[in-house]
mmCIF file of C-alpha atoms and ligand atoms in Angstrom:
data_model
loop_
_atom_site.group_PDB
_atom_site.id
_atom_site.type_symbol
_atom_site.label_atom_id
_atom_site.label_comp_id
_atom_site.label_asym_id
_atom_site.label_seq_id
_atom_site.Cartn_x
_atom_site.Cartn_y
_atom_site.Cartn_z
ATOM 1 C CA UNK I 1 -52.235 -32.353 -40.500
ATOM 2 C CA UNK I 2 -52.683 -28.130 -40.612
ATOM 3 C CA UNK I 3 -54.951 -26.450 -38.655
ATOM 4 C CA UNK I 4 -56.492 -23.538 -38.224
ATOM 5 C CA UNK I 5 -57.900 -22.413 -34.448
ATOM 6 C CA UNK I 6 -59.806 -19.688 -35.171
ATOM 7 C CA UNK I 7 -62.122 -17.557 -33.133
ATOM 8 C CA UNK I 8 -61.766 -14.027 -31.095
ATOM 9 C CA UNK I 9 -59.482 -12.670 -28.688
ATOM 10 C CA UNK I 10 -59.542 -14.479 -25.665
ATOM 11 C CA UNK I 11 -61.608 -17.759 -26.934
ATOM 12 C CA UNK I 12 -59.332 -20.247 -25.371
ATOM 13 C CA UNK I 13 -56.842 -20.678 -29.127
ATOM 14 C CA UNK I 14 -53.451 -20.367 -26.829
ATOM 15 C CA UNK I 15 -54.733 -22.512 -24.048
ATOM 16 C CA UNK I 16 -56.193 -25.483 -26.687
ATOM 17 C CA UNK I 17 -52.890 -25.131 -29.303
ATOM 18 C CA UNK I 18 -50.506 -25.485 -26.332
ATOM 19 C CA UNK I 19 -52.582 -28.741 -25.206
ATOM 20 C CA UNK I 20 -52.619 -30.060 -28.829
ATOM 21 C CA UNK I 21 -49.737 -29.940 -29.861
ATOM 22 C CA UNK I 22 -48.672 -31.826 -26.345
ATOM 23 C CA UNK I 23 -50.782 -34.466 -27.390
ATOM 24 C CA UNK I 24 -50.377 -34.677 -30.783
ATOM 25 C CA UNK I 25 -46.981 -33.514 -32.118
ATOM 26 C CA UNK I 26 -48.276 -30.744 -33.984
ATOM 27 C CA UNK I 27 -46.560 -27.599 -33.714
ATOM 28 C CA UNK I 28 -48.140 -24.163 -32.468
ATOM 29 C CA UNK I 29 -47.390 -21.249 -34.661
ATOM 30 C CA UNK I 30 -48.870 -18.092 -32.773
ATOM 31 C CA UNK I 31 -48.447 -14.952 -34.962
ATOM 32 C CA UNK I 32 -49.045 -13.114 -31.142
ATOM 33 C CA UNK I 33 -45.837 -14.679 -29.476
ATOM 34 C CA UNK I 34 -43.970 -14.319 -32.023
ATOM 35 C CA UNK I 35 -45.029 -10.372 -32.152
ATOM 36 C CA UNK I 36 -44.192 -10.106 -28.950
ATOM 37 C CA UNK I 37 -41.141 -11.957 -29.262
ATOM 38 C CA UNK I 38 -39.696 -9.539 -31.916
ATOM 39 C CA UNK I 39 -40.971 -6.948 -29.833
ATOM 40 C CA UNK I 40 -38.638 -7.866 -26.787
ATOM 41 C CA UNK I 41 -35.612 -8.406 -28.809
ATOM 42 C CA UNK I 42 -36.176 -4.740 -30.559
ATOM 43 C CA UNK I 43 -35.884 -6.253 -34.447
ATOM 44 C CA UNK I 44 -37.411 -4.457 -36.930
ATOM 45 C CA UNK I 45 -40.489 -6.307 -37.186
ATOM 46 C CA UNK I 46 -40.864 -5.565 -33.368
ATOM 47 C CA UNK I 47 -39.880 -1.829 -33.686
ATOM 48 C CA UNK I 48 -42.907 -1.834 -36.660
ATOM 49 C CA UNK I 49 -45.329 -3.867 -34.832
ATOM 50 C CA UNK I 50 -45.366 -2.613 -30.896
ATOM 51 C CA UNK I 51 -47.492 0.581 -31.071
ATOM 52 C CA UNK I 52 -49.856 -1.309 -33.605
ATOM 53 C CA UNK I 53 -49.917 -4.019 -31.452
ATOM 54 C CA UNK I 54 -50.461 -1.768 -27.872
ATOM 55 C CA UNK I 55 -53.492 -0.174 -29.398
ATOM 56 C CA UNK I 56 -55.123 -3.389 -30.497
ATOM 57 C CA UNK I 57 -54.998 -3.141 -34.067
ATOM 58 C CA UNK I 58 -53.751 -5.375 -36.497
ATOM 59 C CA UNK I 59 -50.283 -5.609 -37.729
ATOM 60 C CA UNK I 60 -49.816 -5.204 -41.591
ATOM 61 C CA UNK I 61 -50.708 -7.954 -43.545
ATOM 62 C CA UNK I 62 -47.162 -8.214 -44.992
ATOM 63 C CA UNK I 63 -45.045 -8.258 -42.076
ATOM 64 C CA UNK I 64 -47.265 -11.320 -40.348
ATOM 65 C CA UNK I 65 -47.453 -13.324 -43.803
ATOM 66 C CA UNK I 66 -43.516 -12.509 -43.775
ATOM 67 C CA UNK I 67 -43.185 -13.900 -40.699
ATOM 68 C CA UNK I 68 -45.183 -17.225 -41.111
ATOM 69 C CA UNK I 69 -43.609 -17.734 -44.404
ATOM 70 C CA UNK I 70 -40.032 -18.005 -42.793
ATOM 71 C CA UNK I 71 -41.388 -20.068 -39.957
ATOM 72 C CA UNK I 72 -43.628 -22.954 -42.198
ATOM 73 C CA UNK I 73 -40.175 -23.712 -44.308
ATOM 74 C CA UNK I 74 -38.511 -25.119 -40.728
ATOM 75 C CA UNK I 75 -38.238 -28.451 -40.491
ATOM 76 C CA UNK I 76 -40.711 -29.387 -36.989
ATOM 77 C CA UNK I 77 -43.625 -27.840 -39.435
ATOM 78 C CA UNK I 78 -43.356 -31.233 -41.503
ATOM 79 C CA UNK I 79 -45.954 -32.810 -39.366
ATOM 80 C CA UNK I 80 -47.954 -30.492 -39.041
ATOM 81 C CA UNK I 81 -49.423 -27.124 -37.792
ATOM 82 C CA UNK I 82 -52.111 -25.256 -35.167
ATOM 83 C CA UNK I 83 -52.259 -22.128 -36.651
ATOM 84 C CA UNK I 84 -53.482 -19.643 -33.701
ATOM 85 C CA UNK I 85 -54.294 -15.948 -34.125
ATOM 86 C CA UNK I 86 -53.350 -16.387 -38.388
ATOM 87 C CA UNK I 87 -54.896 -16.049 -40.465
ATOM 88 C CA UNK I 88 -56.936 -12.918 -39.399
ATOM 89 C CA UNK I 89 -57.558 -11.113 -42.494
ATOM 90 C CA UNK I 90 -58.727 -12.766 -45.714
ATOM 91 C CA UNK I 91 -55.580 -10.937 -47.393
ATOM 92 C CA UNK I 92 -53.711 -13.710 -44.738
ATOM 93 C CA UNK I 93 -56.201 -16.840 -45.660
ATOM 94 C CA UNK I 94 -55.109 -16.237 -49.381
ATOM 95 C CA UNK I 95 -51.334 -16.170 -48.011
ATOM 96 C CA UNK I 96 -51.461 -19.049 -46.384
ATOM 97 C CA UNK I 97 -53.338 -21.281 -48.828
ATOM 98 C CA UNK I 98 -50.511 -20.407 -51.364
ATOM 99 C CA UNK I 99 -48.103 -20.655 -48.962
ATOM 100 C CA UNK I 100 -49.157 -23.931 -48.234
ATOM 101 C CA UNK I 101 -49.917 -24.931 -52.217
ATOM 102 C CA UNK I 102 -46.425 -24.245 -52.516
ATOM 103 C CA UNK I 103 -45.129 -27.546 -50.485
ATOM 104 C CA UNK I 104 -47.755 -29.579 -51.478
ATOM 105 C CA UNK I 105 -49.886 -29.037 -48.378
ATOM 106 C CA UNK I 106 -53.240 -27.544 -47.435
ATOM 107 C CA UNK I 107 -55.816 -26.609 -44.467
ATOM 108 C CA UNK I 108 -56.919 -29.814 -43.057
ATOM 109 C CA UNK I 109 -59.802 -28.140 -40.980
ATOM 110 C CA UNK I 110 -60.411 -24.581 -39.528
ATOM 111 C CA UNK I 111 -61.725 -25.057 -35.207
ATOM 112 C CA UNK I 112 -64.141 -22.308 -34.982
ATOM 113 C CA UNK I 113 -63.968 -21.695 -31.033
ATOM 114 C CA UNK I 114 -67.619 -20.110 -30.208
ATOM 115 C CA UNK I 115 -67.439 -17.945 -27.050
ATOM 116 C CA UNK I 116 -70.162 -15.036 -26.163
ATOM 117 C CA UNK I 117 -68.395 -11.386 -26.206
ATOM 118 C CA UNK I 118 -68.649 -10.828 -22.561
ATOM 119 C CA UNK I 119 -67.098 -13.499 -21.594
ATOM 120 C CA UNK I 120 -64.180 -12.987 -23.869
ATOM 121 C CA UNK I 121 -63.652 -9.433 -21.731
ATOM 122 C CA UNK I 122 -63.928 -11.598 -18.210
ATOM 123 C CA UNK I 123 -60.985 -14.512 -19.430
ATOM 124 C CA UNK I 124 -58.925 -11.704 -21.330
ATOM 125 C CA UNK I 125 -58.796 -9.540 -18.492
ATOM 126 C CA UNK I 126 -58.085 -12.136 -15.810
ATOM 127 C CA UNK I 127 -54.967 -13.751 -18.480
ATOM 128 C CA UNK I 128 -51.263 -13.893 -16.903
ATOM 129 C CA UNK I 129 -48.737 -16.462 -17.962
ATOM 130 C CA UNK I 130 -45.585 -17.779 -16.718
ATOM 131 C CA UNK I 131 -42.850 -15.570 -17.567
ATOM 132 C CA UNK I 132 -40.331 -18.765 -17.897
ATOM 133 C CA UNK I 133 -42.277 -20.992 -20.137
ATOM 134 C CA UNK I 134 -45.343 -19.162 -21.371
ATOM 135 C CA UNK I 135 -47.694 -21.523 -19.917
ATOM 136 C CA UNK I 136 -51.219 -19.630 -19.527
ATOM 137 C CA UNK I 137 -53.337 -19.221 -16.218
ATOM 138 C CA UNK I 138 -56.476 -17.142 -15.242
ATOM 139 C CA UNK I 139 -57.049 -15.232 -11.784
ATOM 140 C CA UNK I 140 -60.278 -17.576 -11.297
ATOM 141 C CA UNK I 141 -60.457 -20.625 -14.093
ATOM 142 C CA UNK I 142 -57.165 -21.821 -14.387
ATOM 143 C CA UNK I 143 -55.211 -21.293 -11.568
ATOM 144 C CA UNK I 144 -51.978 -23.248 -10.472
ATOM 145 C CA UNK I 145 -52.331 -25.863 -8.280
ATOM 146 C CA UNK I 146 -49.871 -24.168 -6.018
ATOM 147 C CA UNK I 147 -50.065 -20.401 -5.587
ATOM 148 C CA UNK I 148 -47.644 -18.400 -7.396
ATOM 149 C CA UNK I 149 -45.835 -21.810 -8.591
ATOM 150 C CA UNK I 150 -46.160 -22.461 -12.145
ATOM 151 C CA UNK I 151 -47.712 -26.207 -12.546
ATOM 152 C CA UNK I 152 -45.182 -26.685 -15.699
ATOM 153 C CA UNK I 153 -41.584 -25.216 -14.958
ATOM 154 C CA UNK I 154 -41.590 -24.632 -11.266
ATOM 155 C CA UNK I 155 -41.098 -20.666 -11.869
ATOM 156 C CA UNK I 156 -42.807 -18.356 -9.521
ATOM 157 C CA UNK I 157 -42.423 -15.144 -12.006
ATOM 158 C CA UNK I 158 -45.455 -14.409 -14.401
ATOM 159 C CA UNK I 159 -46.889 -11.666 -16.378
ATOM 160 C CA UNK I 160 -49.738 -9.851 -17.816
ATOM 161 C CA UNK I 161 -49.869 -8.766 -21.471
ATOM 162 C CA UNK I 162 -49.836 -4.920 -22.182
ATOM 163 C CA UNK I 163 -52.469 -4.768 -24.306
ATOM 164 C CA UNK I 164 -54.818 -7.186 -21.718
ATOM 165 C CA UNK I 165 -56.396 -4.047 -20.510
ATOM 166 C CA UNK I 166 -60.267 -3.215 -20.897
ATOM 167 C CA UNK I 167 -59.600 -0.034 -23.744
ATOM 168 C CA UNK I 168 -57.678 -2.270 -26.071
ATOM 169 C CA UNK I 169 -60.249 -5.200 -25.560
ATOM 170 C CA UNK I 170 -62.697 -3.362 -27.299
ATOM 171 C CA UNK I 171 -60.567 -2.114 -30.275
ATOM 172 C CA UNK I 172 -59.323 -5.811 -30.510
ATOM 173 C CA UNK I 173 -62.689 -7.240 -30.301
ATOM 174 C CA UNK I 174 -64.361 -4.504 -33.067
ATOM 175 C CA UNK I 175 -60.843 -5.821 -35.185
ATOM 176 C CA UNK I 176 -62.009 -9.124 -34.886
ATOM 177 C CA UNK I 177 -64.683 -8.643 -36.004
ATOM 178 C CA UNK I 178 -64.420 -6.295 -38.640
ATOM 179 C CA UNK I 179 -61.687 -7.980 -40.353
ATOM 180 C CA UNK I 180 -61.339 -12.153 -38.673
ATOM 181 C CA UNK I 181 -64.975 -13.125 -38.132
ATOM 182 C CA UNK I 182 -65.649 -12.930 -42.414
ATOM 183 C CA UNK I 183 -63.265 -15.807 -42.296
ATOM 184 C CA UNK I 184 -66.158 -17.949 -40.967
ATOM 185 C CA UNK I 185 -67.907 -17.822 -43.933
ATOM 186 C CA UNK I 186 -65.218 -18.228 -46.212
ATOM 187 C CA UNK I 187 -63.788 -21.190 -44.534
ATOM 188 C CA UNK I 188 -67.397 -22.720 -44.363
ATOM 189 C CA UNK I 189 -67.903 -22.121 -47.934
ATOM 190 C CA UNK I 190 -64.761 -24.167 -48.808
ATOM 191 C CA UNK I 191 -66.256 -26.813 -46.592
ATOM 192 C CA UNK I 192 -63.351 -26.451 -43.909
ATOM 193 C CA UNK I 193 -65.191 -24.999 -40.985
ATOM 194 C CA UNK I 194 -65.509 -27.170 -37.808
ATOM 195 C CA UNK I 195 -67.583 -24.917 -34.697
ATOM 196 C CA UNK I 196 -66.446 -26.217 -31.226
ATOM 197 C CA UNK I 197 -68.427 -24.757 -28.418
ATOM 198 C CA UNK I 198 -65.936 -22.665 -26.617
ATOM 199 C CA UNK I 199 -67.976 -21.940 -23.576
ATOM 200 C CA UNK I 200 -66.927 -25.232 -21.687
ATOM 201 C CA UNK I 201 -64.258 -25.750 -19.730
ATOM 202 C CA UNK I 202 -61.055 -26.492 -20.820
ATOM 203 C CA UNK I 203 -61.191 -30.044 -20.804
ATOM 204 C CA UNK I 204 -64.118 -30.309 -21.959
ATOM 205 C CA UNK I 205 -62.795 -27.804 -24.906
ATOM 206 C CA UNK I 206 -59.987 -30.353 -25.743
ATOM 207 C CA UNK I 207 -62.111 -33.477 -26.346
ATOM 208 C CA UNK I 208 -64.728 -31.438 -28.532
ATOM 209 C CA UNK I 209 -61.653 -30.684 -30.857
ATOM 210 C CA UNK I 210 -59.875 -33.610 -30.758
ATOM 211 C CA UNK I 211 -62.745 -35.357 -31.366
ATOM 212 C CA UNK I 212 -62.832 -33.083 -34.378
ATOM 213 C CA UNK I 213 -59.299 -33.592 -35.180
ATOM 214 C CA UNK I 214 -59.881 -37.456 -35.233
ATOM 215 C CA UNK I 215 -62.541 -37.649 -37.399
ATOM 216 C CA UNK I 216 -60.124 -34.921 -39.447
ATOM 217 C CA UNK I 217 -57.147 -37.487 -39.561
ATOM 218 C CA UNK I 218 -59.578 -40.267 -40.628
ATOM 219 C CA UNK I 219 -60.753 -38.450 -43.823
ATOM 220 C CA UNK I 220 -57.505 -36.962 -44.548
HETATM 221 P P1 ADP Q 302 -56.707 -16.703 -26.953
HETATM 222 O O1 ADP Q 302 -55.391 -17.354 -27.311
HETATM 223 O O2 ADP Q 302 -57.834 -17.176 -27.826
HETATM 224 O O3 ADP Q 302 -56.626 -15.213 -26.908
HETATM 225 P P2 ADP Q 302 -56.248 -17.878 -24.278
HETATM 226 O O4 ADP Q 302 -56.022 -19.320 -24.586
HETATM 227 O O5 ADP Q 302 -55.090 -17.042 -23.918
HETATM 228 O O6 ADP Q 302 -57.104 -17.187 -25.479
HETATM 229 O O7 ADP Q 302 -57.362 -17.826 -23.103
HETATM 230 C C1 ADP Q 302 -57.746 -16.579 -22.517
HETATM 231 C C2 ADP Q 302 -57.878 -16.757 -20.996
HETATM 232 O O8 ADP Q 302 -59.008 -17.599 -20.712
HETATM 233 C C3 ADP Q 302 -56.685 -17.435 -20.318
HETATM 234 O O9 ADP Q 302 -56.479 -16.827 -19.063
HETATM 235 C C4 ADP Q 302 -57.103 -18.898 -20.179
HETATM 236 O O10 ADP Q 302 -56.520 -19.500 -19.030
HETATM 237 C C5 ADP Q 302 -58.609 -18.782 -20.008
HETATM 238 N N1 ADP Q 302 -59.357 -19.868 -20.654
HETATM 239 C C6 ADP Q 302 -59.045 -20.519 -21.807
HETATM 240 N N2 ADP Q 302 -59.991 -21.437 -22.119
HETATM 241 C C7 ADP Q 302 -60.931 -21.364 -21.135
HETATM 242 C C8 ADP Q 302 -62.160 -22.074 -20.886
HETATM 243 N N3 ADP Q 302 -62.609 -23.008 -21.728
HETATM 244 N N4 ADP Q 302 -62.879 -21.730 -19.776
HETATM 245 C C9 ADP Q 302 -62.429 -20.756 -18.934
HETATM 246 N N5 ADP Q 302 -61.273 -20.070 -19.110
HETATM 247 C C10 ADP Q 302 -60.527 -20.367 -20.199
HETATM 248 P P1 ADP Q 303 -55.404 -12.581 -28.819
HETATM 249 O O1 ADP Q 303 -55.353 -12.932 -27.377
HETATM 250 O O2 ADP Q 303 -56.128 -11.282 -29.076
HETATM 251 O O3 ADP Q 303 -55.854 -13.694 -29.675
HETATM 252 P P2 ADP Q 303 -52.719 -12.572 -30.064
HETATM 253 O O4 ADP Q 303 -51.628 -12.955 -29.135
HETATM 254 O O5 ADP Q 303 -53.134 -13.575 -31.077
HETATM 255 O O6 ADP Q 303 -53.956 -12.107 -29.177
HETATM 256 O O7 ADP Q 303 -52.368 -11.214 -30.819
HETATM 257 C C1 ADP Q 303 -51.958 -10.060 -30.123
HETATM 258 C C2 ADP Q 303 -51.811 -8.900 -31.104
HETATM 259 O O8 ADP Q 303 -50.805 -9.213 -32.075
HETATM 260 C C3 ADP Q 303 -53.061 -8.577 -31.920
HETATM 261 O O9 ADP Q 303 -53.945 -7.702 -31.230
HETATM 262 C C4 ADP Q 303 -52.437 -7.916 -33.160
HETATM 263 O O10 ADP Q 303 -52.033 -6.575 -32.883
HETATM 264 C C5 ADP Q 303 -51.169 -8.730 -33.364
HETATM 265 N N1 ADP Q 303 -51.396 -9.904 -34.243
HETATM 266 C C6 ADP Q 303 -51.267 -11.223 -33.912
HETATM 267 N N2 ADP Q 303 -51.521 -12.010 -34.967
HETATM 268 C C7 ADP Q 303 -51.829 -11.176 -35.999
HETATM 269 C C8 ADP Q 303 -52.217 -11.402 -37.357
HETATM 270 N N3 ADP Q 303 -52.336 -12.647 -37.858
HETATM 271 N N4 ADP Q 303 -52.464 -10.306 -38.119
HETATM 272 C C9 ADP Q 303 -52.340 -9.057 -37.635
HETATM 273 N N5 ADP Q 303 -51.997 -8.780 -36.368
HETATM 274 C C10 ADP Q 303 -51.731 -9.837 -35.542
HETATM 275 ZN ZN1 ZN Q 304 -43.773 -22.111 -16.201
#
């Protein structure tokens, strides 16, 4: 099963994608770690995408189709995929339909994540993660059970994303939704589009969408 977690910056599509594909064997493919993976080891991708990225814009179309391309051919992609953070431009949906046509595969369903836009600025700007294993925490929803001790890996070194700052919030958000959010309508009118109500908690998140992603697996 492919699918699609789509919704705006700081929605909850890292925190949900890590938890499904725990459950479920499906693998995450994050366009946004694996920026900022290419980023830290200085390739060219990362040399192209870093200021783009810093200022909140969007990263060409090419180089993030580029990059999903390579990754979909892998092997652990044969059961399936969360797609989080692509497709954000409808230049990208057409990408990855094709992509996708080209192995035989498709979009099983497309997890709208509703949140309201001032909450989005309160979880982005209280996001850190654990520098060791990525796992994500928030100064007052999600916090570790132990101070400073990541609940996963035991590490007590985490970090803050660059751009997680209240300037580049706004250019992210007004990217969003100048070029993501028309993606609701065109994944509605191919009859893919499944809302989830983002505002819960976390838990409560992760049984609205894999209630979703049952009825998904029935039909499919
Ligand atoms: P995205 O990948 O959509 O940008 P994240 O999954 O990184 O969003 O979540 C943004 C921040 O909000 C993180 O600090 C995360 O711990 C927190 N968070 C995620 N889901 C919820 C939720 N349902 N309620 C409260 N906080 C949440
Ligand atoms: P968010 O928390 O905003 O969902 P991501 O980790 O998904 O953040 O993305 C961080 C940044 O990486 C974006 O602001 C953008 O610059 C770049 N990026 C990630 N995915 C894409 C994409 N599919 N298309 C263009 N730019 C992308
Ligand atoms: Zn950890």
């Amino acid at each position: 099963m492919n699918i699609i977690l789509l919704g705006p910056p700081g929605a909850g599509k890292g925190t949900q994608a890590r938890l499904i594909e725990e459950r479920r064997g499906l693998v995450q493919l994050s366009t946004g770690d694996m920026l900022r993976a290419a980023v830290a080891a200085g390739s060219e991708v990362g040399k192209r995408a870093k200021a783009i990225m810093d200022a909140g814009k969007l990263v060409p179309d090419d180089v993030v189709i580029g990059i999903i391309a390579d990754r979909i051919v892998k092997p652990d992609c044969k059961t399936g995929v969360i797609f989080d953070g692509f497709p954000r431009t409808l230049v990208q949906a057409d990408a990855l339909d094709k992509l996708l046509a080209g192995k035989g595969l498709k979009i099983d369903g497309v997890v709208e994540m509703r949140v309201d836009d001032d909450v989005l600025v309160d979880r982005i700007s209280g996001r850190y993660t654990c520098a060791k294993c990525g796992e994500g925490y928030h100064d007052t929803h999600k916090r570790p059970a132990k101070a400073g001790i990541c609940d996963k890996c035991g590490s007590t070194d985490f970090k803050r994303r660059a751009d997680d700052n209240a300037d580049t919030v706004r250019t992210r958000l007004l990217a969003y939704y100048k070029e993501t959010a028309p993606l609701i309508g065109y994944y509605y009118c191919k009859g893919s589009l499944r809302p989830v109500d983002g505002m819960a908690g976390i838990d409560e998140v992760t049984s609205a969408i894999s209630s979703v992603l049952d009825v998904l697996g029935r039909s499919g």
